[in-house]
Every structure is written in structure tokens, then in C-alpha cells.
Coordinates of C-alpha atoms in Angstrom, one line a residue:
X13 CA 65.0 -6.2 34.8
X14 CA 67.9 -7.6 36.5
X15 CA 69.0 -11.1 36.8
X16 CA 68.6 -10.9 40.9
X17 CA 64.6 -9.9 40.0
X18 CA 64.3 -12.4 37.7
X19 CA 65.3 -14.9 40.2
X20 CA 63.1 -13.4 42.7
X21 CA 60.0 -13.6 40.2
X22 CA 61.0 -17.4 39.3
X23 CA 61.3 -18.0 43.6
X24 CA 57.9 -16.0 44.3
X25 CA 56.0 -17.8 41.1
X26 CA 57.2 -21.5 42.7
X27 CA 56.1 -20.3 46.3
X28 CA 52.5 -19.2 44.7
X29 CA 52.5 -22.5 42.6
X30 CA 53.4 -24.4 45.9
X31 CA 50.6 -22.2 47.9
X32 CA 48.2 -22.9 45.2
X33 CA 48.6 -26.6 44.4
X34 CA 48.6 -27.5 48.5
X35 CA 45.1 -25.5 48.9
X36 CA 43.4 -26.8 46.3
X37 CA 44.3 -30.7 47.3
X38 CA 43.5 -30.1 50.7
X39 CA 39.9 -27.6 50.1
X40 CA 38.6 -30.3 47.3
X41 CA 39.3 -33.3 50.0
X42 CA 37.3 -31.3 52.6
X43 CA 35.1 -29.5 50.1
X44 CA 33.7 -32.4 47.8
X45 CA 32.4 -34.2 50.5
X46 CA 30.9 -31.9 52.4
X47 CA 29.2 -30.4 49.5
X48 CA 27.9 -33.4 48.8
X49 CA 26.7 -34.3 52.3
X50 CA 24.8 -30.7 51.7
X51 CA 23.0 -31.9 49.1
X52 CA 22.1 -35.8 50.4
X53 CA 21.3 -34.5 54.1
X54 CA 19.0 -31.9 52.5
X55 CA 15.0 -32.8 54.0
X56 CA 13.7 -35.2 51.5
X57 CA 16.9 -36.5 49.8
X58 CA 18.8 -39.5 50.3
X59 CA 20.2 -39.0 53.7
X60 CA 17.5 -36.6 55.1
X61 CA 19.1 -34.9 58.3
X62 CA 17.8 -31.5 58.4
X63 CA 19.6 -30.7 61.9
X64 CA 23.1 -31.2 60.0
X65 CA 22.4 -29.8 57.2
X66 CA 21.1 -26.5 58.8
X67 CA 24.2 -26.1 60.9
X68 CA 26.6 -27.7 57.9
X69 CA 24.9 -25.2 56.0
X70 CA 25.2 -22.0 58.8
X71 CA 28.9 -22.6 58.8
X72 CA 29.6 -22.7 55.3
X73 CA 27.8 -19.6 54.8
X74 CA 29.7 -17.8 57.4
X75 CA 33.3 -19.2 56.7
X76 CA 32.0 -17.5 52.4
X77 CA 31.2 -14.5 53.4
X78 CA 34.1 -13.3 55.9
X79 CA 36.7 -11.4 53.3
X80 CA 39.9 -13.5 52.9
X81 CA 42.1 -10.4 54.4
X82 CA 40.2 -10.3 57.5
X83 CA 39.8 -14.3 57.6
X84 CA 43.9 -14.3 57.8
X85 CA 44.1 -12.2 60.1
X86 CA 41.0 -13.7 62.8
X87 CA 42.7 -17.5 62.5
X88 CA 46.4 -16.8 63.1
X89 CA 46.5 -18.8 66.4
X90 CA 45.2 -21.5 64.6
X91 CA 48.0 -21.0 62.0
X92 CA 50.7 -20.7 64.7
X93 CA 49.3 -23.6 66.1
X94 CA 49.4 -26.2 63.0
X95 CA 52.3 -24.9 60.9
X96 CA 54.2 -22.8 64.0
X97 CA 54.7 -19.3 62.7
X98 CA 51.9 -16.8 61.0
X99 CA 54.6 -15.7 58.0
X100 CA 55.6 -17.5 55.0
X101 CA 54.1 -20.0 52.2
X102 CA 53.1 -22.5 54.8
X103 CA 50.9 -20.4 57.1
X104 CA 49.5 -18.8 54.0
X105 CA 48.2 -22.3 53.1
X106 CA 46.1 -22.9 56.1
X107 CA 43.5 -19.7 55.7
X108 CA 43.6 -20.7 52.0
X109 CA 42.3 -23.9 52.5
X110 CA 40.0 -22.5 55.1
X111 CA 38.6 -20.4 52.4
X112 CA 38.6 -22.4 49.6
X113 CA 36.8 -25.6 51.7
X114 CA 33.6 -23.9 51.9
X115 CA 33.9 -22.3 48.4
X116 CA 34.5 -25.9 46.5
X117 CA 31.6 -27.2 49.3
X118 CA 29.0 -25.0 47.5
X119 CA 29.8 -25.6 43.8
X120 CA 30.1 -29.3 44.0
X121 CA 26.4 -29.3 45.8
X122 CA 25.6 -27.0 43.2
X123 CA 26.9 -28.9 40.4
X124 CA 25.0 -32.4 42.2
X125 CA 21.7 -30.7 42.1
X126 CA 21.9 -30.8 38.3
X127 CA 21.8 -34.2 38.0
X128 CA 18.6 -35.3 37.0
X129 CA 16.5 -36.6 39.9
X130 CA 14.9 -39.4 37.7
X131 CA 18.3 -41.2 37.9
X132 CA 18.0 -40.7 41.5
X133 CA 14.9 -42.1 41.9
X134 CA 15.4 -45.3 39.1
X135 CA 18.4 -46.4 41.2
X136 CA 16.7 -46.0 44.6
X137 CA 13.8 -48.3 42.5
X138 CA 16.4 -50.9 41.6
X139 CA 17.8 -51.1 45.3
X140 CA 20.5 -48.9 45.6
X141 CA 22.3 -48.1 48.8
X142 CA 22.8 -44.2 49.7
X143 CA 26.9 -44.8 49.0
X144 CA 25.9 -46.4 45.8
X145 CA 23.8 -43.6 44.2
X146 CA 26.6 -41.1 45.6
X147 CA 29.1 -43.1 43.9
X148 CA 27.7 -44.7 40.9
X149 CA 25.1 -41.5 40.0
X150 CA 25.1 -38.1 41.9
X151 CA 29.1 -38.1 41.3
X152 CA 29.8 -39.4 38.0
X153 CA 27.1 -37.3 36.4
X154 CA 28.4 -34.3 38.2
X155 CA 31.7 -34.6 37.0
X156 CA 31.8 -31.8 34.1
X157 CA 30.2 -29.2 36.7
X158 CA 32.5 -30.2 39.7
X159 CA 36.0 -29.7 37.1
X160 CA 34.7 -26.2 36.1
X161 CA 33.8 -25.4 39.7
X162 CA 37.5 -26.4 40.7
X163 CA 38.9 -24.4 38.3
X164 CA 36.8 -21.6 39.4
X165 CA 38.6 -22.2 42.6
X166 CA 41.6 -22.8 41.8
X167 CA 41.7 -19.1 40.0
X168 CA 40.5 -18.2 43.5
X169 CA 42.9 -19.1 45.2
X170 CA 45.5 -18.0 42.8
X171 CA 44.1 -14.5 43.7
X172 CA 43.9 -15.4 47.4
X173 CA 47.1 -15.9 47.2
X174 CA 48.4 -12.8 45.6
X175 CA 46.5 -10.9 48.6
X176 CA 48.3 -13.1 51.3
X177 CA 51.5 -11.5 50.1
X178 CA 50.0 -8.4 52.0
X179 CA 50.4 -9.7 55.2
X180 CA 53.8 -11.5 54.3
X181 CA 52.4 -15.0 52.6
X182 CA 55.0 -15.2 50.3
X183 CA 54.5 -15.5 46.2
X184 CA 53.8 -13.0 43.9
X185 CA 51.6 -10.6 45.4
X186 CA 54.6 -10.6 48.5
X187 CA 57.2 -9.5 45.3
X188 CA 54.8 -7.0 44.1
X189 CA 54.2 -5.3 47.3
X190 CA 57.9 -5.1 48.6
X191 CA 59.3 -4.9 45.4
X192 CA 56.7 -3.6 43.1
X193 CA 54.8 -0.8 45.1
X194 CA 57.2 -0.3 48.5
X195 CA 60.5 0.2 46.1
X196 CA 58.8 1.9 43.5
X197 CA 59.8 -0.8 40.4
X198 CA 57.4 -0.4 38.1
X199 CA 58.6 -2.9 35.9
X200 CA 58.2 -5.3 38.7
X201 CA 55.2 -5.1 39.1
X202 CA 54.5 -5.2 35.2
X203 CA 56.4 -8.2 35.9
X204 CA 54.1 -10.0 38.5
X205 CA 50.6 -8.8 37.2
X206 CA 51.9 -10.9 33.7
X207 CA 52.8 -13.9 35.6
X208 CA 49.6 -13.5 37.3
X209 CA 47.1 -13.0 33.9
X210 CA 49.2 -16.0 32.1
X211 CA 48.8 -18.3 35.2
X212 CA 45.0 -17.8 34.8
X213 CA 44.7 -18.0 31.4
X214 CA 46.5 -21.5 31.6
X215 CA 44.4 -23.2 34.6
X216 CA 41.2 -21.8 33.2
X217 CA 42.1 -23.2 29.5
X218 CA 43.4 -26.9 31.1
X219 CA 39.6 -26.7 33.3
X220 CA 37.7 -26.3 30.4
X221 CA 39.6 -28.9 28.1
X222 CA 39.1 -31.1 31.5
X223 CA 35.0 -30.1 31.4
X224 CA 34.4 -30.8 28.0
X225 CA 36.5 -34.4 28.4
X226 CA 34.3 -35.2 31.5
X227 CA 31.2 -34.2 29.6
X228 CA 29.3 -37.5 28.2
X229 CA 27.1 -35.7 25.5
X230 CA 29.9 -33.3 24.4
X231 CA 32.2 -36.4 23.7
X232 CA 29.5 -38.6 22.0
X233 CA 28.6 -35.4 20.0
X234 CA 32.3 -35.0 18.9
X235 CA 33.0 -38.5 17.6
X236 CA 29.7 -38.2 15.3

């Protein structure tokens, strides 16, 4: 590989890193509390309001199950509107949160339903405001299961990512296509799909070290 590719791997690699590290800040701000306003505004929970949590709950689904190719595609005036061109890292950030969002929204109620409901309950019974059991209970003892559902996400997006390259995102999955499959490099795109596996491996290993350090009874059961 020449030195000109291996400077276009390094640049495509920093644009992915840059695609993936925006997305994931943005989708957990707008994911972790909507997931948990899916949970508390369920009928019977903390902060019953089963008209919001129906729609909430409608849009979520939908935003999930439209494919990432085609949601890029449906939302580029919105992309032209907020970053000013449909091309490039930048644009390829905004259906990547838009994706994400919903995706982190569903784990973290998912990971907050685990919590037992007894603790719910005991700190209603001592008093405890809806913001306090969100902050001092539902949150804190979903911790473990909300790290190992952003690093499910964040492998996500890394693939996400790769598939923006398609439709001229930027990143890897840009240097494989133009490089890799349109010029006929194999080694290219040898090149890109290592990146790609190593990059995985690494966030998934750093989420589960993060898990198992969030995780009360895994701790307690490792200093015995």
C-alpha cells in the first residue's frame, strides 16, 4: 500500500472517529432521557401519562424501523438545512443521530425496567419526589445495562457510518467504496474492513470493562 493510501486510511479513520464520537454525544443526550420518560410516563408508573407515552412511543418505533440508507436519503432537507450541504462528515452526523436517538431511547428504558420495582416503591414510601427516584434509583441502578446498551450503539453507529460512505459521508466506508470497490484495490479494502473489525473489538472491550465497573454486585464480588 502506498504512502498516499495510507494517509487516506489515517484521514477517513479520523472522519469516522469524528462521525462516531459526535453521534453518540448527541443520540445519548436525546436518547437517555427520552427512554426514560418512556418508562416513567408508562400507565401506572411514576409519571403516568399514557397520551405521551403512546405517541413518544409511535415515533420511536417508526424513526427504528426505517433502514438507515433510506432514512439518509428521506431527511436531506433537514440536513441542508442545519449543517448546509447533504455531503461530507458533518451531514453524515445529523441522520446518525437521528438514528441512534431512538435506538439509545429503547435500551436505556429497557435497561430501567430491570430495576427492581421494590426500590421503586420503598422510596415512593419514604417520600420521594418523581426527579428523586429518577435520579437517586431508576438511574444509578441502571447504570451497568445503560454502558452495555451504549456500546451496543456506539458499534451501531460505527457501522452506520461505514454505510454513509455510500452516499458520500465521508470515513471508511467513503475509502472503501471509491477506493476499495470503484478502483478495484483490493488491498484497500483489506485495509478498511481491518480498521473496521479492530475499531469494534476496541469499543466493545472498553464497554464491557465500563459494565462490569458500573456493576455493584460484580465489584463487591471481586474484592472478596
Amino acid at each position: 500500500m502506498s504512502q498516499r493510501l495510507i494517509e487516506l486510511l489515517l484521514e477517513a479513520l479520523w472522519e469516522t472517529l469524528a462521525m462516531v464520537g459526535v453521534s453518540t454525544v448527541l443520540a445519548t443526550l436525546i436518547g437517555v432521557p427520552l427512554g426514560i420518560l418512556l418508562l416513567v410516563t408508562q400507565p401506572g408508573h411514576i409519571l403516568s401519562r399514557p397520551t405521551f407515552n403512546r405517541i413518544a412511543g409511535a415515533v420511536v418505533n417508526a424513526t427504528r424501523s426505517t433502514p438507515f440508507i433510506i432514512l439518509m436519503v428521506a431527511i436531506i432537507p433537514l440536513t441542508r438545512m442545519l449543517v448546509g450541504t447533504s455531503i461530507g462528515t458533518a451531514a453524515a452526523t445529523v441522520p446518525l443521530v437521528i438514528a441512534a436517538a431512538p435506538f439509545v431511547a429503547r435500551l436505556v428504558e429497557s435497561s430501567l425496567r430491570e430495576v427492581d420495582s421494590g426500590l421503586v416503591e420503598a422510596a415512593q414510601a419514604m417520600g420521594a419526589s418523581p426527579l428523586q427516584i429518577i435520579v437517586k434509583v431508576l438511574v444509578p441502578e441502571a447504570l451497568p445495562g445503560i454502558a452495555a446498551g451504549l456500546t451496543i450503539t456506539v458499534v451501531s453507529l460505527i457501522g452506520y457510518s461505514a454505510m454513509a460512505g455510500a452516499v458520500g459521508g465521508g470515513g471508511l466506508g467513503d475509502l472503501g467504496i471509491r477506493y476499495g470497490y470503484q478502483r478495484f484495490q483490493g488491498e484497500v479494502m483489506l485495509a478498511v474492513v481491518a480498521v473496521l473489525i479492530v475499531l469494534v473489538q476496541l469499543v466493545q472491550s472498553l464497554g464491557d470493562y465500563a459494565a462490569r465497573r458500573l456493576n455493584k454486585r460484580e465489584r463487591s464480588q471481586a474484592n472478596r
